[in-house]
Short mmCIF file of C-alpha atoms and ligand atoms in Angstrom, two decimals:
data_model
loop_
_atom_site.label_atom_id
_atom_site.label_comp_id
_atom_site.label_asym_id
_atom_site.label_seq_id
_atom_site.Cartn_x
_atom_site.Cartn_y
_atom_site.Cartn_z
CA UNK A 1 19.26 -38.05 153.20
CA UNK A 2 21.52 -39.10 156.10
CA UNK A 3 23.24 -36.79 158.58
CA UNK A 4 26.41 -35.61 156.75
CA UNK A 5 28.59 -36.18 159.81
CA UNK A 6 27.67 -39.93 159.85
CA UNK A 7 27.91 -40.45 156.12
CA UNK A 8 30.61 -42.94 155.02
CA UNK A 9 33.32 -41.28 152.98
CA UNK A 10 34.48 -42.91 149.74
CA UNK A 11 37.81 -42.10 148.11
CA UNK A 12 37.48 -42.02 144.32
CA UNK A 13 40.73 -42.34 142.37
CA UNK A 14 40.33 -41.56 138.66
CA UNK A 15 37.13 -39.65 139.39
CA UNK A 16 37.72 -36.93 136.79
CA UNK A 17 38.04 -39.60 134.08
CA UNK A 18 35.46 -41.00 131.67
CA UNK A 19 34.73 -43.97 133.94
CA UNK A 20 35.06 -42.08 137.22
CA UNK A 21 32.71 -39.17 136.54
CA UNK A 22 29.51 -41.29 136.72
CA UNK A 23 30.85 -42.88 139.92
CA UNK A 24 31.38 -39.51 141.60
CA UNK A 25 27.97 -38.32 140.42
CA UNK A 26 26.10 -41.41 141.61
CA UNK A 27 27.77 -41.60 145.04
CA UNK A 28 27.48 -37.85 145.67
CA UNK A 29 23.88 -37.51 144.51
CA UNK A 30 22.72 -40.57 146.47
CA UNK A 31 23.06 -38.56 149.68
CA UNK A 32 24.38 -41.70 151.38
CA UNK A 33 28.10 -41.06 150.90
CA UNK A 34 30.62 -38.26 150.87
CA UNK A 35 33.08 -38.43 147.98
CA UNK A 36 36.78 -37.65 148.43
CA UNK A 37 37.77 -36.99 144.82
CA UNK A 38 41.46 -37.62 144.20
CA UNK A 39 43.03 -35.57 141.39
CA UNK A 40 46.43 -34.26 140.40
CA UNK A 41 44.89 -30.95 139.42
CA UNK A 42 42.03 -29.48 141.49
CA UNK A 43 41.90 -26.54 139.06
CA UNK A 44 41.07 -28.61 135.96
CA UNK A 45 37.66 -27.93 134.43
CA UNK A 46 36.50 -31.46 135.22
CA UNK A 47 37.59 -31.27 138.89
CA UNK A 48 35.98 -27.86 139.39
CA UNK A 49 32.71 -29.02 137.79
CA UNK A 50 32.57 -32.14 139.95
CA UNK A 51 33.38 -30.13 143.09
CA UNK A 52 30.08 -28.29 142.59
CA UNK A 53 28.09 -31.52 143.02
CA UNK A 54 26.55 -32.30 146.41
CA UNK A 55 28.78 -34.22 148.87
CA UNK A 56 31.95 -34.03 146.78
CA UNK A 57 35.26 -32.79 148.23
CA UNK A 58 38.47 -32.49 146.25
CA UNK A 59 41.70 -34.10 147.48
CA UNK A 60 44.91 -33.35 145.60
CA UNK A 61 47.38 -36.17 145.00
CA UNK A 62 49.26 -38.33 142.54
CA UNK A 63 48.92 -42.11 142.34
CA UNK A 64 52.69 -42.36 141.87
CA UNK A 65 53.31 -40.95 145.37
CA UNK A 66 52.93 -43.44 148.22
CA UNK A 67 52.78 -40.54 150.65
CA UNK A 68 49.84 -39.11 148.71
CA UNK A 69 48.14 -42.51 148.75
CA UNK A 70 48.47 -42.78 152.54
CA UNK A 71 46.97 -39.32 153.00
CA UNK A 72 44.15 -40.09 150.56
CA UNK A 73 43.04 -43.38 152.16
CA UNK A 74 43.37 -42.13 155.74
CA UNK A 75 39.97 -41.93 157.41
CA UNK A 76 37.75 -43.10 154.54
CA UNK A 77 35.26 -45.97 154.80
CA UNK A 78 35.56 -47.11 151.19
CA UNK A 79 37.43 -46.56 147.96
CA UNK A 80 36.81 -46.91 144.23
CA UNK A 81 40.15 -47.02 142.47
CA UNK A 82 40.77 -46.68 138.75
CA UNK A 83 44.45 -46.20 137.98
CA UNK A 84 45.25 -45.03 134.46
CA UNK A 85 47.28 -47.67 132.65
CA UNK A 86 47.57 -45.45 129.61
CA UNK A 87 49.65 -42.86 131.37
CA UNK A 88 51.36 -45.14 133.92
CA UNK A 89 52.39 -48.02 131.64
CA UNK A 90 52.04 -51.68 132.59
CA UNK A 91 54.84 -51.96 135.15
CA UNK A 92 54.06 -48.78 137.06
CA UNK A 93 50.35 -49.54 137.10
CA UNK A 94 51.07 -52.96 138.58
CA UNK A 95 53.29 -51.51 141.31
CA UNK A 96 51.16 -48.54 142.31
CA UNK A 97 47.85 -50.41 142.09
CA UNK A 98 49.13 -53.09 144.46
CA UNK A 99 50.63 -50.44 146.74
CA UNK A 100 47.30 -48.57 146.74
CA UNK A 101 45.50 -51.70 147.99
CA UNK A 102 48.18 -52.41 150.62
CA UNK A 103 48.10 -48.80 151.81
CA UNK A 104 44.30 -48.91 152.00
CA UNK A 105 44.62 -51.97 154.28
CA UNK A 106 47.13 -50.18 156.47
CA UNK A 107 44.85 -47.15 156.73
CA UNK A 108 41.87 -49.28 157.77
CA UNK A 109 39.63 -48.90 154.70
CA UNK A 110 36.58 -51.19 155.02
CA UNK A 111 35.44 -51.72 151.42
CA UNK A 112 37.82 -51.56 148.46
CA UNK A 113 36.41 -51.49 144.92
CA UNK A 114 38.95 -52.06 142.18
CA UNK A 115 38.04 -50.79 138.69
CA UNK A 116 39.24 -53.91 136.93
CA UNK A 117 39.77 -55.05 133.35
CA UNK A 118 39.67 -58.57 131.95
CA UNK A 119 42.87 -60.45 132.75
CA UNK A 120 43.04 -61.24 129.05
CA UNK A 121 46.17 -63.39 129.14
CA UNK A 122 44.62 -65.69 131.77
CA UNK A 123 41.21 -65.77 130.11
CA UNK A 124 42.84 -66.63 126.78
CA UNK A 125 44.65 -69.64 128.27
CA UNK A 126 48.04 -67.93 128.78
CA UNK A 127 48.51 -67.46 125.06
CA UNK A 128 50.86 -64.49 124.59
CA UNK A 129 48.99 -63.50 121.42
CA UNK A 130 46.45 -62.01 123.81
CA UNK A 131 48.76 -60.24 126.23
CA UNK A 132 48.62 -56.47 126.36
CA UNK A 133 49.69 -54.13 129.08
CA UNK A 134 46.82 -51.96 130.15
CA UNK A 135 44.34 -54.80 130.66
CA UNK A 136 46.64 -57.45 132.07
CA UNK A 137 48.10 -55.07 134.66
CA UNK A 138 44.62 -54.43 136.02
CA UNK A 139 43.57 -58.07 135.73
CA UNK A 140 46.59 -59.28 137.71
CA UNK A 141 45.86 -56.73 140.42
CA UNK A 142 42.24 -57.88 140.50
CA UNK A 143 43.31 -61.52 141.04
CA UNK A 144 45.77 -60.42 143.73
CA UNK A 145 43.11 -58.44 145.60
CA UNK A 146 40.53 -61.26 145.64
CA UNK A 147 43.25 -63.74 146.67
CA UNK A 148 43.71 -61.82 149.95
CA UNK A 149 40.21 -62.87 151.04
CA UNK A 150 37.54 -60.89 152.84
CA UNK A 151 38.65 -61.03 156.48
CA UNK A 152 40.53 -57.80 156.93
CA UNK A 153 38.85 -55.72 154.21
CA UNK A 154 35.91 -56.29 151.90
CA UNK A 155 36.81 -56.06 148.24
CA UNK A 156 34.90 -56.09 144.97
CA UNK A 157 36.12 -56.07 141.38
CA UNK A 158 34.20 -53.86 138.98
CA UNK A 159 35.24 -55.22 135.58
CA UNK A 160 34.50 -53.20 132.45
CA UNK A 161 35.15 -53.91 128.78
CA UNK A 162 35.53 -51.17 126.18
CA UNK A 163 33.21 -48.21 126.71
CA UNK A 164 30.31 -47.80 124.28
CA UNK A 165 31.43 -44.15 124.21
CA UNK A 166 34.54 -45.31 122.31
CA UNK A 167 32.23 -45.01 119.31
CA UNK A 168 32.71 -41.24 119.89
CA UNK A 169 36.38 -41.12 120.91
CA UNK A 170 39.07 -43.78 120.70
CA UNK A 171 39.33 -47.11 118.95
CA UNK A 172 35.76 -47.37 117.61
CA UNK A 173 35.46 -43.81 116.30
CA UNK A 174 34.42 -44.00 112.62
CA UNK A 175 35.33 -41.69 109.76
CA UNK A 176 32.85 -39.83 107.59
CA UNK A 177 33.18 -39.73 103.81
CA UNK A 178 32.28 -36.58 101.89
CA UNK A 179 28.96 -38.13 100.82
CA UNK A 180 28.08 -38.66 104.51
CA UNK A 181 28.77 -42.42 104.60
CA UNK A 182 30.05 -43.50 108.00
CA UNK A 183 33.03 -45.85 107.72
CA UNK A 184 34.51 -48.21 110.29
CA UNK A 185 37.80 -49.53 108.87
CA UNK A 186 39.49 -51.86 111.36
CA UNK A 187 40.72 -55.43 111.88
CA UNK A 188 37.71 -56.61 113.93
CA UNK A 189 36.85 -60.31 113.72
CA UNK A 190 33.30 -61.67 114.02
CA UNK A 191 33.23 -62.07 117.81
CA UNK A 192 31.06 -60.20 120.28
CA UNK A 193 32.60 -57.33 122.25
CA UNK A 194 31.11 -56.57 125.71
CA UNK A 195 30.61 -52.79 125.50
CA UNK A 196 29.61 -50.84 128.59
CA UNK A 197 27.67 -47.56 128.50
CA UNK A 198 29.29 -45.16 130.95
CA UNK A 199 25.88 -43.80 132.00
CA UNK A 200 25.24 -47.09 133.83
CA UNK A 201 28.57 -47.30 135.64
CA UNK A 202 27.44 -45.10 138.54
CA UNK A 203 24.41 -47.26 139.37
CA UNK A 204 26.47 -50.45 139.46
CA UNK A 205 29.11 -48.90 141.73
CA UNK A 206 26.43 -47.49 144.03
CA UNK A 207 24.93 -50.99 144.26
CA UNK A 208 28.35 -52.40 145.17
CA UNK A 209 28.77 -49.98 148.11
CA UNK A 210 25.13 -50.26 149.22
CA UNK A 211 25.22 -54.08 149.23
CA UNK A 212 28.60 -55.01 150.66
CA UNK A 213 27.28 -58.28 152.13
CA UNK A 214 26.53 -59.40 148.56
CA UNK A 215 29.26 -57.64 146.59
CA UNK A 216 32.24 -58.59 148.80
CA UNK A 217 34.53 -61.07 147.07
CA UNK A 218 32.68 -60.70 143.75
CA UNK A 219 34.10 -59.91 140.32
CA UNK A 220 31.20 -57.99 138.78
CA UNK A 221 31.81 -58.12 135.02
CA UNK A 222 29.51 -55.51 133.52
CA UNK A 223 28.30 -54.86 130.01
CA UNK A 224 25.45 -53.13 128.25
CA UNK A 225 25.48 -55.26 125.14
CA UNK A 226 27.82 -57.79 123.55
CA UNK A 227 28.07 -56.93 119.85
CA UNK A 228 30.19 -57.72 116.81
CA UNK A 229 31.13 -55.04 114.28
CA UNK A 230 28.47 -56.43 111.97
CA UNK A 231 25.94 -55.82 114.79
CA UNK A 232 27.26 -52.27 115.32
CA UNK A 233 26.82 -51.55 111.63
CA UNK A 234 23.31 -52.98 111.43
CA UNK A 235 22.13 -51.18 114.57
CA UNK A 236 23.65 -47.90 113.40
CA UNK A 237 21.91 -48.09 110.01
CA UNK A 238 18.60 -49.01 111.64
CA UNK A 239 18.79 -46.18 114.19
CA UNK A 240 20.12 -43.37 112.00
CA UNK A 241 19.02 -44.34 108.49
CA UNK A 242 22.52 -43.27 107.36
CA UNK A 243 24.74 -45.07 104.89
CA UNK A 244 27.51 -46.96 106.68
CA UNK A 245 30.12 -49.61 105.90
CA UNK A 246 32.53 -51.78 107.82
CA UNK A 247 35.80 -52.41 106.00
CA UNK A 248 37.89 -55.26 107.37
CA UNK A 249 41.57 -54.34 107.27
CA UNK A 250 44.45 -56.70 107.94
CA UNK A 251 46.18 -55.95 111.25
CA UNK A 252 49.19 -54.57 109.31
CA UNK A 253 47.06 -52.28 107.14
CA UNK A 254 45.20 -51.01 110.18
CA UNK A 255 48.32 -50.41 112.27
CA UNK A 256 50.07 -48.59 109.40
CA UNK A 257 47.04 -46.32 109.19
CA UNK A 258 46.46 -45.52 112.86
CA UNK A 259 49.76 -45.90 114.75
CA UNK A 260 50.23 -42.50 116.47
CA UNK A 261 53.85 -42.35 115.23
CA UNK A 262 56.39 -45.03 114.25
CA UNK A 263 57.20 -47.30 117.22
CA UNK A 264 55.01 -45.27 119.59
CA UNK A 265 55.02 -46.88 123.05
CA UNK A 266 51.72 -48.14 124.47
CA UNK A 267 51.70 -45.37 127.09
CA UNK A 268 52.64 -42.56 124.68
CA UNK A 269 49.49 -40.78 125.87
CA UNK A 270 51.32 -39.94 129.11
CA UNK A 271 53.16 -37.28 127.09
CA UNK A 272 56.06 -35.65 128.84
CA UNK A 273 55.30 -37.53 132.08
CA UNK A 274 55.40 -41.06 130.70
CA UNK A 275 57.84 -43.66 132.00
CA UNK A 276 59.71 -45.71 129.45
CA UNK A 277 61.64 -48.96 129.77
CA UNK A 278 61.83 -52.49 128.38
CA UNK A 279 58.57 -53.54 130.07
CA UNK A 280 56.62 -51.15 127.86
CA UNK A 281 54.97 -52.67 124.81
CA UNK A 282 54.74 -50.69 121.62
CA UNK A 283 51.35 -49.24 120.73
CA UNK A 284 51.18 -51.73 117.84
CA UNK A 285 51.84 -54.75 120.07
CA UNK A 286 49.42 -53.52 122.69
CA UNK A 287 46.50 -52.86 120.38
CA UNK A 288 47.13 -55.87 118.14
CA UNK A 289 46.44 -58.11 121.16
CA UNK A 290 43.56 -55.81 122.20
CA UNK A 291 41.78 -56.21 118.84
CA UNK A 292 42.34 -59.96 118.80
CA UNK A 293 40.99 -60.57 122.29
CA UNK A 294 37.89 -58.39 122.09
CA UNK A 295 36.88 -58.95 118.50
CA UNK A 296 37.34 -62.72 118.67
CA UNK A 297 34.72 -62.69 121.43
CA UNK A 298 36.93 -64.02 124.24
CA UNK A 299 35.67 -61.34 126.64
CA UNK A 300 31.98 -61.97 125.91
CA UNK A 301 31.46 -63.76 129.23
CA UNK A 302 29.06 -61.38 130.98
CA UNK A 303 26.07 -62.65 133.00
CA UNK A 304 23.03 -60.70 131.79
CA UNK A 305 20.61 -62.29 134.27
CA UNK A 306 22.76 -61.03 137.16
CA UNK A 307 23.10 -57.55 135.63
CA UNK A 308 19.32 -57.32 135.10
CA UNK A 309 18.73 -58.34 138.70
CA UNK A 310 21.23 -55.85 140.14
CA UNK A 311 20.14 -52.98 137.93
CA UNK A 312 16.73 -53.55 136.30
CA UNK A 313 16.83 -50.03 134.79
CA UNK A 314 20.13 -50.62 132.98
CA UNK A 315 20.48 -49.64 129.32
CA UNK A 316 19.58 -52.95 127.68
CA UNK A 317 21.13 -52.72 124.24
CA UNK A 318 23.40 -50.85 121.85
CA UNK A 319 20.27 -49.73 120.02
CA UNK A 320 18.75 -48.18 123.17
CA UNK A 321 22.06 -46.42 123.87
CA UNK A 322 22.37 -45.04 120.34
CA UNK A 323 18.84 -43.63 120.56
CA UNK A 324 19.44 -42.25 124.05
CA UNK A 325 22.62 -40.36 123.14
CA UNK A 326 21.44 -39.58 119.58
CA UNK A 327 24.52 -41.29 118.16
CA UNK A 328 25.22 -40.12 114.60
CA UNK A 329 28.79 -41.37 114.08
CA UNK A 330 30.31 -37.95 114.90
CA UNK A 331 33.34 -37.57 117.19
CA UNK A 332 33.07 -36.25 120.76
CA UNK A 333 35.71 -35.88 123.49
CA UNK A 334 35.34 -38.55 126.22
CA UNK A 335 38.79 -39.44 127.58
CA UNK A 336 40.61 -36.99 129.85
CA UNK A 337 44.10 -38.26 129.09
CA UNK A 338 43.56 -37.66 125.37
CA UNK A 339 42.11 -34.22 126.09
CA UNK A 340 45.17 -33.41 128.26
CA UNK A 341 47.65 -34.64 125.64
CA UNK A 342 45.95 -32.60 122.91
CA UNK A 343 46.18 -29.50 125.11
CA UNK A 344 49.87 -30.23 125.82
CA UNK A 345 50.62 -30.65 122.11
CA UNK A 346 48.57 -27.62 121.09
CA UNK A 347 51.06 -25.52 123.06
CA UNK A 348 53.77 -26.79 120.70
CA UNK A 349 51.61 -26.55 117.55
CA UNK A 350 51.54 -30.39 117.10
CA UNK A 351 48.56 -32.67 116.49
CA UNK A 352 48.05 -36.37 117.14
CA UNK A 353 47.09 -38.97 114.63
CA UNK A 354 44.90 -42.10 114.88
CA UNK A 355 42.36 -43.25 117.49
CA UNK A 356 45.05 -43.58 120.22
CA UNK A 357 43.52 -45.66 122.95
CA UNK A 358 40.56 -47.45 124.35
CA UNK A 359 39.71 -49.99 127.03
N1 NAP B 1 38.64 -46.52 127.29
C1 NAP B 1 37.98 -47.63 127.59
O1 NAP B 1 37.15 -48.13 126.82
C2 NAP B 1 38.28 -48.33 128.90
C3 NAP B 1 37.48 -49.42 129.27
C4 NAP B 1 37.75 -50.09 130.48
C5 NAP B 1 38.81 -49.68 131.25
N2 NAP B 1 39.57 -48.63 130.88
C6 NAP B 1 40.70 -48.24 131.74
O2 NAP B 1 40.42 -47.01 132.40
C7 NAP B 1 41.67 -46.36 132.72
C8 NAP B 1 41.58 -44.90 132.32
O3 NAP B 1 40.44 -44.30 132.93
P1 NAP B 1 39.42 -43.48 132.03
O4 NAP B 1 38.95 -44.34 130.95
O5 NAP B 1 38.44 -42.85 132.95
O6 NAP B 1 40.40 -42.39 131.34
P2 NAP B 1 40.44 -40.81 131.32
O7 NAP B 1 39.12 -40.22 130.98
O8 NAP B 1 41.59 -40.45 130.44
O9 NAP B 1 40.80 -40.43 132.83
C9 NAP B 1 42.07 -40.67 133.39
C10 NAP B 1 41.91 -40.50 134.90
O10 NAP B 1 43.10 -40.96 135.55
C11 NAP B 1 43.54 -39.95 136.45
N3 NAP B 1 45.00 -40.03 136.53
C12 NAP B 1 45.88 -40.27 135.51
N4 NAP B 1 47.14 -40.32 136.00
C13 NAP B 1 47.05 -40.10 137.35
C14 NAP B 1 48.00 -40.02 138.40
N5 NAP B 1 49.32 -40.18 138.16
N6 NAP B 1 47.57 -39.77 139.65
C15 NAP B 1 46.25 -39.57 139.90
N7 NAP B 1 45.28 -39.66 138.95
C16 NAP B 1 45.69 -39.91 137.69
C17 NAP B 1 43.06 -38.65 135.86
O11 NAP B 1 42.93 -37.71 136.94
P3 NAP B 1 43.52 -36.20 136.96
O12 NAP B 1 43.99 -35.88 135.55
O13 NAP B 1 42.37 -35.37 137.41
O14 NAP B 1 44.63 -36.26 137.95
C18 NAP B 1 41.69 -39.07 135.33
O15 NAP B 1 40.74 -39.07 136.37
C19 NAP B 1 42.76 -47.08 131.94
O16 NAP B 1 43.56 -47.83 132.81
C20 NAP B 1 41.99 -48.00 130.97
O17 NAP B 1 42.67 -49.20 130.72
C21 NAP B 1 39.31 -47.93 129.74
#
């Protein structure tokens, strides 16, 4: 383990979130970096738990404050940045994510890692049927960052598809019938979806920081397995021996069933803090495009040979993941923003309906 005073410090934005937790853990436990964990609330359970890890220091701030961003980037060697499109909304995410990168340049950050999503609209040939806010905002920012080149700052895109853990919480969470049958009822097509197991995220991000000469300028699109809903069903039955069905709903039937409330905006999850204007899509518009893009297989572009080379110990398949986490089709809390909204609503005696969000 290196001398703590010489250890490069990495700012982690979004580190208390589902994707950020494994990043904080991997960087902190490596003993090669100190983590500056950016959070709005240092007293949250997640922040306090992470603060107990080796080499992790908490830094309070809000992504929607440019002053906070300056203070956060000042003095760090590197940064891993995951803004939360679900609470910010498309327009605000675009603005603050670009400002974060610009401010990091001003503050002299050496290696900037952007937690990216597929730029679905571009990858789908600019067909608006595949435009939705929380992916395209990130994808545009990713293109903008790589377009600035590698002279002044090294940059890497870390591109994830939907989390495998969304089988616990979010868009892929199934229902259980009284007889124990597990039911996925959704509008999925036959295409392969590149799911990523969050357990592997930390190792990839550690590799990115450890190997800047190789990772600079790269868009590392990660996945654990690319699977269709038919594959998910077959693997689930094989692993658990349970009865399970996939029911294909029309987009209208599905949306009528799961829309959080009529005309809910895409960033409704931001609760009382969300920003609302014409740029916001509705939840229906947002997730209609989301289902089309992923379940038609347009995002199934990952390079498995590269992923095996970078991380030979990666989880190799959905089946391995289901066995590892003992997946039984039961719900489990994964996303912080959903957890926070539920807590906010519990104070008013309300509940939320539907699966709400996913990557
Ligand atoms: N769900 C998926 O399958 C998936 C897949 C790929 C990409 N993504 C993307 O990941 C992002 C969400 O991250 P997540 O999945 O880790 O969600 P999450 O578990 O809900 O975590 C949200 C994170 O964002 C932070 N955050 C939210 N608003 C903030 C603000 N104004 N200032 C500072 N920090 C803020 C939260 O920190 P504090 O509350 O501690 O401040 C928390 O760390 C979204 O943009 C989504 O599109 C999701």
